[in-house]
């Protein structure tokens, strides 16, 4: 009884306190910024390293009123001013700072960025500054006005600047702090490089006074002749006629938004369904009385039925690979369409139909390129390893990142799984924390599956299972297993059996081994390509014996940087579990996996 009361108190604490995030001043997110009138603010930004946060705090560690955000200039020779953006060096935006300057490679701290720009400002128009992502905590100032704060390095945020924007000489200043923190999301220990900076594009968005801020179109999960959705206007003219037009389907639905600017709708039409084999996208036009936005959207249904993964009514096996947002060849945070084409192109070469974008929401170019090339996606928030489960602000932060991830990509047909965490240790506070996130996914988007990468439990020496108490509350049974690498040697797979009590699709979200490309030797010699190849062979044979296996995303497509991987001459700061090196040279295991996927595909074709 005492225990139940304790749990309830914790639960209440969570719900009441979970509004305590560090985010401030954010405007509701604008959907599909690529479909808007935008001025790109990418390019070379002035920057200042500020190890002591001197631009923010005075010598008494009290916030300054005359900080670097004032972008002040010397007015007379006797003026005392100890900073000057004009004379500073620049950093490229988008781009992490670590790989742009050797002096910044290991830097974790604060950097101030400044961008000056003019605007062909029009009356009766509204202006927003939109950030694709900035790692990690960002304080934003515009023309000396503090707009607000955003926490989280992998999701978009925007602020309205209509009242501040000038025709010329606009000064946009960011204080970017990428210091890791135990209470953060992620926490201060990860197996990827903590690249800092403005890592994705920055845009100035121009919209009419009342504009189409958000919309969602999705095929009804139980009726593929019905598209459901909503349109949300933002502005004073909330009640308007809005057209939802799909020219190719001869759809032109007229809606009337209500007093809150929202209209829900259902369209009876029969779209060709999006699938990996035919990634069909439709041009969509949403037109209100004062605004218009266009998008490319696909339609499909996804569900878990017993142990089967069902896409468009058909059972599917997810032939996948895990990918980090590491730039091919040059390393650093990937961000561009070119980066996406290379990484997604490689996954296609592996004959994948699925990618796990780990462990945080990747850039939009990545998700859209996968959608264009017919790759299903698992998208995840960085609730990774040992988060501060009983910290209300940490929960609020995780919930916000989840909401931002789902908001940005809800119209992407290829995303079928929202993942709320990776390898988290079971505890009462952890369970509550993750239950809140599962609940949020169901609230925000009930048309996709919710999952997390769980850890394996041993029943006995030769039997493994999933004993996670949250497994029953998820849609797929996904877990990371490293039999043959962290757990024994590859031949251990031959003796292992897997048993699952949950009647759900089984999904191996990680499996793999390290190998230095070009290092050859005996199959039992770690770090050789032969060891990795042998491990894949044994694991694939084991997976073939696994009942209910519906998908796998081996760890990982390409070697990636991690401060946890120092082994000289082998790792040199890279996790070497890639099937290709950081220079994209294929290792032997690449072909083992590719062969298996070809085999599965030809079996399914029969
Ligand atoms: C973990 C983790 C990954 C990590 C991998 C590894 O399972 O989820 O982020 O990189 O194992 O150890 O290589």
XYZ file of C-alpha atoms and ligand atoms in Angstrom:
619
model
C 0.000 0.000 0.000
C 2.826 2.418 1.039
C 4.540 1.634 -2.278
C 1.380 2.490 -4.296
C 1.031 5.834 -2.467
C 4.731 6.555 -3.162
C 4.256 5.803 -6.871
C 1.148 8.003 -7.021
C 3.017 10.893 -5.341
C 5.823 10.530 -7.879
C 3.271 10.418 -10.683
C 1.529 13.597 -9.454
C 4.898 15.290 -8.970
C 5.765 14.436 -12.556
C 2.550 15.704 -14.040
C 2.489 18.936 -12.052
C 6.201 19.610 -12.471
C 6.626 18.550 -16.065
C 5.984 22.038 -17.281
C 9.377 23.198 -15.925
C 11.393 23.239 -19.144
C 14.144 25.732 -19.951
C 12.466 26.772 -23.183
C 11.286 30.383 -23.350
C 9.595 32.641 -25.848
C 9.225 29.963 -28.542
C 6.501 30.581 -31.136
C 4.422 27.554 -32.112
C 6.369 25.633 -34.739
C 5.701 26.410 -38.375
C 5.062 23.331 -40.526
C 7.063 22.772 -43.734
C 9.317 25.804 -43.908
C 10.588 24.638 -47.324
C 7.110 25.446 -48.687
C 7.242 29.058 -47.521
C 8.672 32.439 -48.638
C 12.052 32.228 -46.942
C 15.324 34.161 -46.803
C 18.157 31.745 -46.010
C 20.441 33.049 -43.274
C 23.065 30.361 -43.827
C 26.611 31.407 -44.631
C 29.526 32.815 -42.673
C 28.576 34.059 -39.223
C 30.881 36.048 -36.982
C 31.702 34.188 -33.778
C 33.311 34.674 -30.388
C 34.427 31.928 -28.039
C 33.219 32.787 -24.500
C 34.626 30.236 -22.061
C 33.584 32.256 -19.010
C 30.160 33.406 -20.324
C 31.551 36.905 -19.971
C 29.158 38.087 -22.645
C 26.200 37.012 -20.504
C 27.256 37.405 -16.851
C 29.096 40.222 -15.040
C 31.935 39.578 -12.600
C 29.328 38.893 -9.906
C 27.880 36.150 -12.140
C 24.727 38.220 -12.514
C 23.155 38.511 -15.966
C 24.469 41.591 -17.778
C 22.317 44.212 -19.455
C 25.191 45.240 -21.690
C 26.221 41.768 -22.810
C 27.541 40.738 -26.228
C 23.918 40.447 -27.374
C 23.856 44.250 -27.548
C 26.287 44.119 -30.493
C 27.627 47.508 -29.400
C 30.053 49.645 -31.345
C 32.698 52.097 -30.234
C 31.142 55.577 -30.554
C 34.152 57.633 -29.466
C 37.840 56.842 -28.863
C 37.387 57.042 -25.113
C 34.636 54.417 -25.112
C 35.430 51.203 -23.198
C 34.185 48.197 -25.163
C 35.926 44.832 -24.900
C 34.333 42.990 -27.779
C 33.636 43.713 -31.428
C 31.899 41.180 -33.637
C 32.922 43.066 -36.795
C 36.571 42.122 -36.348
C 35.947 38.506 -35.409
C 36.534 35.344 -37.466
C 33.630 33.455 -39.012
C 32.139 30.008 -38.820
C 30.064 28.383 -41.542
C 26.384 27.898 -40.779
C 25.112 25.200 -40.980
C 28.011 23.337 -39.502
C 29.389 22.145 -36.166
C 32.267 24.276 -34.856
C 34.443 21.286 -33.907
C 35.400 20.272 -37.452
C 35.803 23.798 -38.784
C 38.797 24.824 -36.674
C 41.326 22.546 -34.931
C 41.331 24.964 -31.969
C 37.626 24.149 -31.488
C 37.817 20.387 -32.030
C 37.560 19.488 -28.349
C 35.732 22.692 -27.340
C 32.655 22.294 -25.179
C 31.404 25.618 -23.948
C 29.803 28.822 -25.143
C 30.196 30.469 -28.505
C 28.430 33.661 -29.579
C 27.297 33.840 -33.221
C 26.209 36.967 -35.066
C 24.546 37.358 -38.437
C 23.794 40.749 -39.980
C 21.207 40.963 -42.770
C 18.768 43.210 -44.598
C 15.156 42.376 -45.306
C 12.899 43.450 -48.130
C 10.294 44.066 -45.468
C 6.631 44.352 -46.437
C 3.871 45.835 -44.355
C 1.082 43.430 -43.206
C 3.540 40.527 -43.315
C 4.867 38.605 -40.323
C 8.435 37.429 -39.844
C 9.852 34.424 -38.000
C 13.416 33.237 -37.519
C 13.551 29.427 -37.805
C 16.404 27.170 -36.681
C 16.635 23.593 -37.999
C 18.725 22.699 -34.941
C 21.352 24.246 -32.652
C 23.354 22.115 -30.198
C 22.607 22.375 -27.281
C 21.210 25.344 -25.281
C 20.572 28.494 -27.323
C 19.783 32.020 -26.184
C 18.517 34.083 -29.120
C 18.672 37.869 -29.473
C 17.392 39.958 -32.378
C 18.191 43.641 -32.711
C 19.092 43.687 -28.990
C 15.785 42.077 -27.953
C 15.965 38.705 -26.174
C 13.626 36.412 -28.120
C 14.038 33.385 -25.886
C 15.811 30.131 -25.124
C 15.717 26.642 -26.656
C 17.134 23.470 -25.140
C 17.915 20.407 -27.254
C 20.357 19.933 -30.113
C 18.362 18.047 -32.753
C 14.923 19.605 -33.198
C 13.643 22.819 -34.802
C 12.431 25.990 -33.100
C 11.258 29.412 -34.189
C 10.590 32.888 -32.826
C 8.400 35.680 -34.178
C 10.354 38.863 -35.016
C 7.678 40.905 -36.789
C 7.955 43.764 -34.260
C 11.753 43.846 -34.337
C 12.647 43.297 -38.007
C 14.217 46.264 -39.866
C 14.777 46.892 -43.568
C 18.537 46.924 -43.038
C 21.204 46.159 -40.476
C 19.340 43.420 -38.587
C 21.543 41.772 -35.984
C 20.731 38.176 -35.041
C 22.866 36.939 -32.136
C 22.981 33.500 -30.568
C 24.682 32.312 -27.413
C 25.224 28.620 -28.063
C 26.232 26.398 -25.165
C 27.017 22.762 -25.997
C 28.255 21.761 -22.558
C 27.027 18.309 -21.598
C 24.981 18.156 -18.390
C 23.707 15.205 -16.321
C 20.163 16.643 -16.321
C 20.224 17.149 -20.103
C 18.624 15.140 -22.939
C 20.942 13.507 -23.832
C 22.705 13.273 -20.517
C 26.482 13.898 -20.253
C 27.552 10.419 -21.430
C 26.927 9.215 -25.010
C 28.722 7.164 -27.618
C 28.688 9.958 -30.202
C 30.620 13.192 -30.606
C 29.119 16.259 -28.954
C 29.351 18.502 -32.013
C 28.444 22.056 -31.044
C 27.010 24.956 -32.970
C 24.315 25.939 -35.451
C 24.222 22.557 -37.124
C 21.253 23.052 -39.469
C 19.898 25.858 -41.637
C 18.581 29.173 -40.341
C 15.731 30.837 -42.196
C 13.799 34.090 -42.053
C 10.214 33.166 -42.905
C 7.808 35.748 -44.312
C 4.090 34.967 -44.002
C 0.818 36.947 -44.235
C -0.766 38.306 -41.043
C -2.971 35.232 -40.888
C -1.134 32.252 -42.282
C -1.367 28.466 -42.479
C 0.919 27.577 -39.594
C 0.301 23.867 -39.387
C -1.446 20.996 -41.163
C -1.505 17.229 -41.181
C -2.674 14.752 -43.792
C -2.660 11.025 -43.071
C -4.383 7.955 -44.463
C -6.994 6.534 -42.095
C -5.310 3.496 -40.454
C -8.376 1.336 -41.085
C -9.588 2.747 -44.408
C -7.219 3.393 -47.309
C -9.927 5.373 -49.157
C -9.987 8.077 -46.491
C -7.421 10.820 -45.824
C -7.865 12.559 -42.468
C -6.277 15.777 -41.409
C -6.456 19.287 -40.092
C -5.376 22.811 -40.979
C -4.380 25.361 -38.346
C -4.315 29.073 -39.131
C -2.308 31.570 -37.075
C -3.331 35.248 -37.014
C -6.330 37.492 -36.376
C -8.486 36.285 -39.347
C -9.078 32.892 -37.805
C -12.305 31.972 -39.566
C -11.559 31.512 -43.252
C -12.380 29.281 -46.194
C -9.492 26.916 -46.822
C -8.961 24.639 -49.814
C -7.118 21.322 -49.537
C -6.157 20.450 -53.103
C -4.603 17.241 -54.448
C -4.542 17.896 -58.215
C -3.551 14.343 -59.225
C -6.493 12.909 -57.281
C -8.855 15.676 -58.477
C -9.468 16.612 -54.866
C -10.364 20.196 -53.974
C -11.948 20.148 -50.535
C -13.289 23.415 -49.132
C -13.142 23.806 -45.352
C -14.176 26.549 -42.930
C -11.813 27.128 -40.002
C -13.395 27.694 -36.584
C -12.865 30.505 -34.077
C -9.521 28.971 -33.077
C -8.386 28.903 -36.716
C -8.650 25.116 -36.988
C -10.519 22.883 -39.418
C -10.491 19.099 -39.313
C -11.375 17.150 -42.442
C -11.717 13.777 -44.126
C -11.218 13.293 -47.850
C -12.754 10.304 -49.611
C -10.235 9.417 -52.287
C -8.101 6.443 -53.276
C -4.435 7.419 -53.404
C -1.747 5.113 -54.740
C -0.044 3.990 -51.558
C 3.513 4.915 -50.599
C 5.794 1.909 -50.177
C 9.536 1.171 -50.471
C 8.900 -0.381 -53.878
C 6.891 2.662 -55.092
C 7.504 5.742 -52.913
C 4.631 7.691 -54.398
C 4.274 11.317 -53.262
C 1.411 13.662 -54.118
C 1.607 17.413 -54.611
C -0.618 18.957 -51.964
C -1.799 22.578 -52.018
C -3.373 24.180 -48.965
C -4.833 27.555 -49.820
C -6.538 29.937 -47.400
C -7.934 33.361 -48.176
C -4.563 34.937 -47.373
C -1.932 32.215 -47.688
C -0.847 29.143 -49.664
C 1.597 26.345 -48.904
C 2.579 23.345 -51.005
C 4.001 19.982 -49.936
C 4.792 16.520 -51.269
C 3.028 13.892 -49.158
C 2.666 10.124 -49.425
C -0.070 7.930 -47.990
C 0.300 4.498 -46.373
C -0.959 2.540 -43.388
C 1.265 0.831 -40.818
C 0.347 -1.431 -37.919
C 1.599 -4.277 -35.797
C -0.593 -7.377 -35.922
C 0.584 -10.075 -33.569
C 4.196 -10.672 -34.527
C 3.753 -9.110 -37.961
C 4.624 -5.666 -39.215
C 1.866 -4.729 -41.685
C 2.451 -1.983 -44.270
C -0.531 -1.172 -46.505
C -2.187 -4.418 -45.431
C 0.870 -6.497 -46.375
C 3.372 -8.171 -44.061
C 6.801 -6.559 -44.401
C 10.288 -7.416 -43.132
C 12.290 -4.307 -42.234
C 15.684 -4.805 -43.924
C 17.394 -2.009 -42.061
C 20.582 -0.303 -40.976
C 21.286 2.189 -38.196
C 22.780 5.544 -39.171
C 24.333 8.372 -37.157
C 24.143 11.954 -38.512
C 27.880 11.893 -39.190
C 29.046 13.539 -42.389
C 30.502 11.134 -44.955
C 34.240 11.562 -45.764
C 34.782 14.800 -43.751
C 33.096 13.688 -40.439
C 31.287 16.297 -38.345
C 27.520 16.795 -38.130
C 25.861 15.965 -41.472
C 23.224 18.482 -42.565
C 22.896 18.765 -46.348
C 20.956 17.107 -49.135
C 24.313 15.980 -50.537
C 25.180 14.249 -47.234
C 21.753 12.612 -47.193
C 22.055 11.385 -50.770
C 25.374 9.677 -49.959
C 24.197 8.014 -46.728
C 20.760 7.000 -48.008
C 22.328 5.882 -51.281
C 24.601 3.515 -49.330
C 21.674 2.084 -47.393
C 19.937 1.448 -50.721
C 23.054 -0.290 -51.983
C 22.791 -2.583 -48.969
C 19.295 -3.321 -50.286
C 17.640 -1.822 -47.215
C 13.997 -0.772 -47.103
C 14.367 0.728 -43.626
C 16.754 2.960 -41.627
C 17.029 3.661 -37.896
C 18.099 7.311 -37.571
C 19.972 7.137 -34.248
C 19.808 8.404 -31.513
C 18.185 11.766 -32.177
C 15.976 13.316 -34.899
C 18.108 13.731 -38.013
C 17.901 16.704 -40.382
C 14.919 17.051 -42.694
C 17.021 16.438 -45.803
C 17.823 12.961 -44.460
C 14.195 12.053 -43.744
C 12.984 13.465 -47.081
C 15.733 11.764 -49.083
C 14.807 8.460 -47.428
C 11.155 9.124 -48.338
C 12.061 9.874 -51.966
C 14.192 6.724 -52.240
C 11.623 4.451 -50.560
C 13.197 3.912 -47.151
C 11.025 3.512 -44.093
C 12.299 5.367 -40.993
C 12.636 4.833 -37.257
C 13.026 8.316 -35.656
C 14.213 8.736 -32.067
C 14.745 11.297 -29.308
C 18.044 11.202 -27.353
C 16.693 9.737 -24.125
C 19.842 7.654 -24.036
C 21.395 5.494 -21.304
C 21.203 6.990 -17.807
C 19.009 10.074 -17.872
C 18.049 12.006 -14.687
C 14.709 10.211 -14.414
C 13.479 12.065 -11.341
C 14.235 15.551 -12.646
C 11.037 17.324 -13.745
C 12.880 19.700 -16.060
C 14.556 16.723 -17.763
C 11.155 15.167 -18.371
C 9.749 18.453 -19.696
C 12.750 18.742 -21.995
C 12.321 15.184 -23.312
C 8.593 15.773 -23.845
C 9.319 18.952 -25.737
C 11.894 17.294 -27.998
C 9.402 14.508 -28.687
C 6.685 17.018 -29.603
C 9.070 18.969 -31.858
C 10.207 15.776 -33.614
C 6.642 14.608 -34.273
C 5.493 18.084 -35.287
C 8.241 18.495 -37.893
C 7.879 15.066 -39.536
C 4.267 14.026 -39.045
C 3.550 14.435 -42.782
C 6.406 12.129 -43.825
C 4.858 8.833 -44.971
C 8.109 6.918 -44.572
C 8.354 7.428 -40.804
C 6.614 4.428 -39.216
C 8.197 4.291 -35.741
C 8.677 6.952 -33.064
C 11.325 5.775 -30.592
C 11.332 7.304 -27.120
C 14.659 5.973 -25.778
C 17.740 3.763 -26.086
C 19.229 1.289 -23.573
C 17.791 2.792 -20.410
C 18.147 1.002 -17.035
C 14.883 -0.288 -15.550
C 13.696 1.555 -12.411
C 10.421 2.944 -11.043
C 11.253 6.564 -11.921
C 12.517 5.515 -15.352
C 9.335 3.589 -16.024
C 7.222 6.588 -15.079
C 9.331 8.911 -17.198
C 9.091 6.661 -20.260
C 5.410 5.931 -19.689
C 4.778 9.669 -19.939
C 6.567 9.709 -23.300
C 4.631 6.661 -24.575
C 1.440 8.439 -23.556
C 2.572 11.603 -25.377
C 3.276 9.705 -28.614
C -0.199 8.183 -28.528
C -1.679 11.643 -27.942
C 0.354 13.384 -30.615
C 0.210 10.701 -33.313
C -1.812 7.518 -32.998
C -1.155 6.532 -36.642
C 2.428 5.332 -36.060
C 4.113 2.732 -33.866
C 5.891 3.593 -30.616
C 9.065 1.758 -29.650
C 12.312 1.994 -27.732
C 15.628 0.131 -27.948
C 15.525 -2.139 -24.905
C 18.183 -4.287 -23.288
C 18.313 -8.084 -23.281
C 17.827 -10.351 -20.267
C 19.194 -13.874 -19.865
C 16.812 -16.677 -18.879
C 19.743 -19.084 -18.649
C 23.163 -19.641 -20.295
C 21.597 -20.455 -23.664
C 18.324 -18.554 -23.576
C 17.677 -14.846 -23.854
C 14.551 -12.761 -23.607
C 13.210 -9.236 -23.041
C 12.179 -8.678 -19.429
C 11.588 -4.924 -19.646
C 8.353 -4.022 -17.738
C 7.437 -1.495 -20.448
C 7.632 -4.013 -23.286
C 3.885 -4.660 -23.070
C 3.132 -0.959 -23.541
C 5.081 -0.648 -26.802
C 4.043 -1.620 -30.329
C 7.179 -3.533 -31.296
C 9.603 -5.585 -29.226
C 12.861 -3.892 -30.133
C 16.173 -4.459 -28.429
C 19.912 -4.139 -28.891
C 21.971 -7.327 -28.747
C 25.727 -7.730 -29.208
C 26.194 -11.480 -29.071
C 29.704 -12.203 -30.291
C 31.070 -8.743 -29.519
C 30.220 -7.548 -25.938
C 28.711 -10.943 -25.146
C 31.014 -13.870 -25.947
C 32.384 -14.714 -29.382
C 30.420 -15.089 -32.631
C 29.894 -18.850 -32.308
C 27.874 -18.198 -29.130
C 25.028 -17.348 -31.503
C 24.863 -20.996 -32.574
C 23.970 -22.119 -29.042
C 21.504 -19.343 -28.237
C 17.719 -19.462 -28.241
C 15.394 -16.513 -27.876
C 12.011 -16.628 -26.206
C 9.499 -13.804 -26.010
C 6.258 -13.691 -24.017
C 4.980 -10.602 -25.873
C 2.901 -11.216 -29.013
C 4.561 -8.364 -30.917
C 6.843 -7.946 -33.933
C 10.419 -8.667 -32.802
C 12.920 -6.056 -33.867
C 16.699 -6.089 -33.382
C 17.586 -2.401 -33.223
C 21.340 -3.019 -32.854
C 23.738 -5.917 -33.618
C 27.288 -5.653 -34.835
C 31.041 -5.606 -34.228
C 34.005 -3.292 -34.663
C 36.473 -3.666 -37.535
C 39.162 -1.404 -38.904
C 38.673 -1.250 -42.669
C 41.646 -2.829 -44.362
C 42.787 -4.801 -41.309
C 42.753 -8.464 -42.225
C 43.485 -11.612 -40.227
C 41.947 -14.629 -38.560
C 38.174 -14.626 -37.977
C 38.832 -14.750 -34.228
C 41.111 -11.729 -34.285
C 39.090 -8.733 -33.094
C 39.084 -5.585 -35.213
C 39.753 -7.490 -38.432
C 37.214 -7.407 -41.254
C 37.116 -11.192 -41.010
C 36.002 -11.073 -37.361
C 33.176 -8.649 -38.221
C 32.191 -10.737 -41.250
C 32.146 -13.905 -39.164
C 30.060 -12.218 -36.472
C 27.478 -11.169 -39.060
C 27.330 -14.690 -40.477
C 26.648 -16.225 -37.048
C 24.163 -13.548 -36.035
C 22.239 -13.820 -39.296
C 21.943 -17.583 -38.833
C 20.721 -16.971 -35.286
C 18.232 -14.320 -36.451
C 16.891 -16.721 -39.069
C 15.914 -19.018 -36.166
C 14.207 -16.204 -34.234
C 10.379 -16.524 -34.183
C 8.540 -13.339 -35.007
C 11.577 -11.391 -36.235
C 10.098 -8.561 -38.285
C 13.092 -6.307 -38.720
C 16.693 -5.501 -37.920
C 18.870 -2.370 -38.015
C 22.493 -3.470 -37.512
C 24.883 -1.091 -35.823
C 25.926 0.713 -38.010
C 26.222 1.933 -41.632
C 29.399 4.035 -41.302
C 32.164 4.465 -38.716
C 31.432 7.555 -36.626
C 33.293 9.756 -34.141
C 33.005 9.016 -30.451
C 35.129 10.282 -27.549
C 34.623 6.857 -25.939
C 36.725 5.093 -28.589
C 40.435 5.941 -28.178
C 42.207 2.673 -29.166
C 45.258 3.943 -31.069
C 45.801 2.629 -34.576
C 42.339 1.019 -34.596
C 39.626 3.356 -33.328
C 41.474 6.695 -33.067
C 38.316 8.390 -31.823
C 35.922 6.488 -34.093
C 33.409 3.785 -33.295
C 34.471 1.236 -35.898
C 31.250 -0.802 -36.070
C 30.464 0.667 -39.478
C 29.924 -1.617 -42.470
C 31.857 1.063 -44.321
C 34.728 3.180 -43.027
C 34.392 6.949 -42.471
C 35.807 7.221 -45.996
C 32.974 4.949 -47.184
C 35.175 2.005 -48.074
C 33.141 -1.157 -47.704
C 34.161 -3.835 -45.216
C 33.548 -7.566 -45.874
C 30.503 -7.663 -43.584
C 28.749 -5.162 -45.868
C 28.313 -7.878 -48.475
C 27.197 -10.486 -45.914
C 24.301 -8.274 -44.889
C 23.584 -7.241 -48.480
C 23.337 -10.926 -49.488
C 20.938 -11.688 -46.670
C 18.713 -8.781 -47.657
C 18.749 -9.887 -51.290
C 17.758 -13.365 -50.087
C 14.876 -12.014 -47.982
C 13.689 -9.801 -50.813
C 13.666 -12.622 -53.345
C 11.861 -14.881 -50.851
C 9.189 -12.212 -50.348
C 8.760 -11.808 -54.065
C 7.775 -15.496 -54.427
C 25.070 0.772 -27.778
C 24.486 2.121 -28.118
C 25.170 2.771 -29.276
C 26.651 2.459 -29.231
C 26.804 0.974 -29.440
C 28.236 0.539 -29.367
O 24.222 -0.179 -27.901
O 23.111 2.154 -28.318
O 24.940 4.139 -29.211
O 27.346 3.159 -30.191
O 26.138 0.271 -28.440
O 28.645 0.140 -28.277
O 28.914 0.599 -30.362
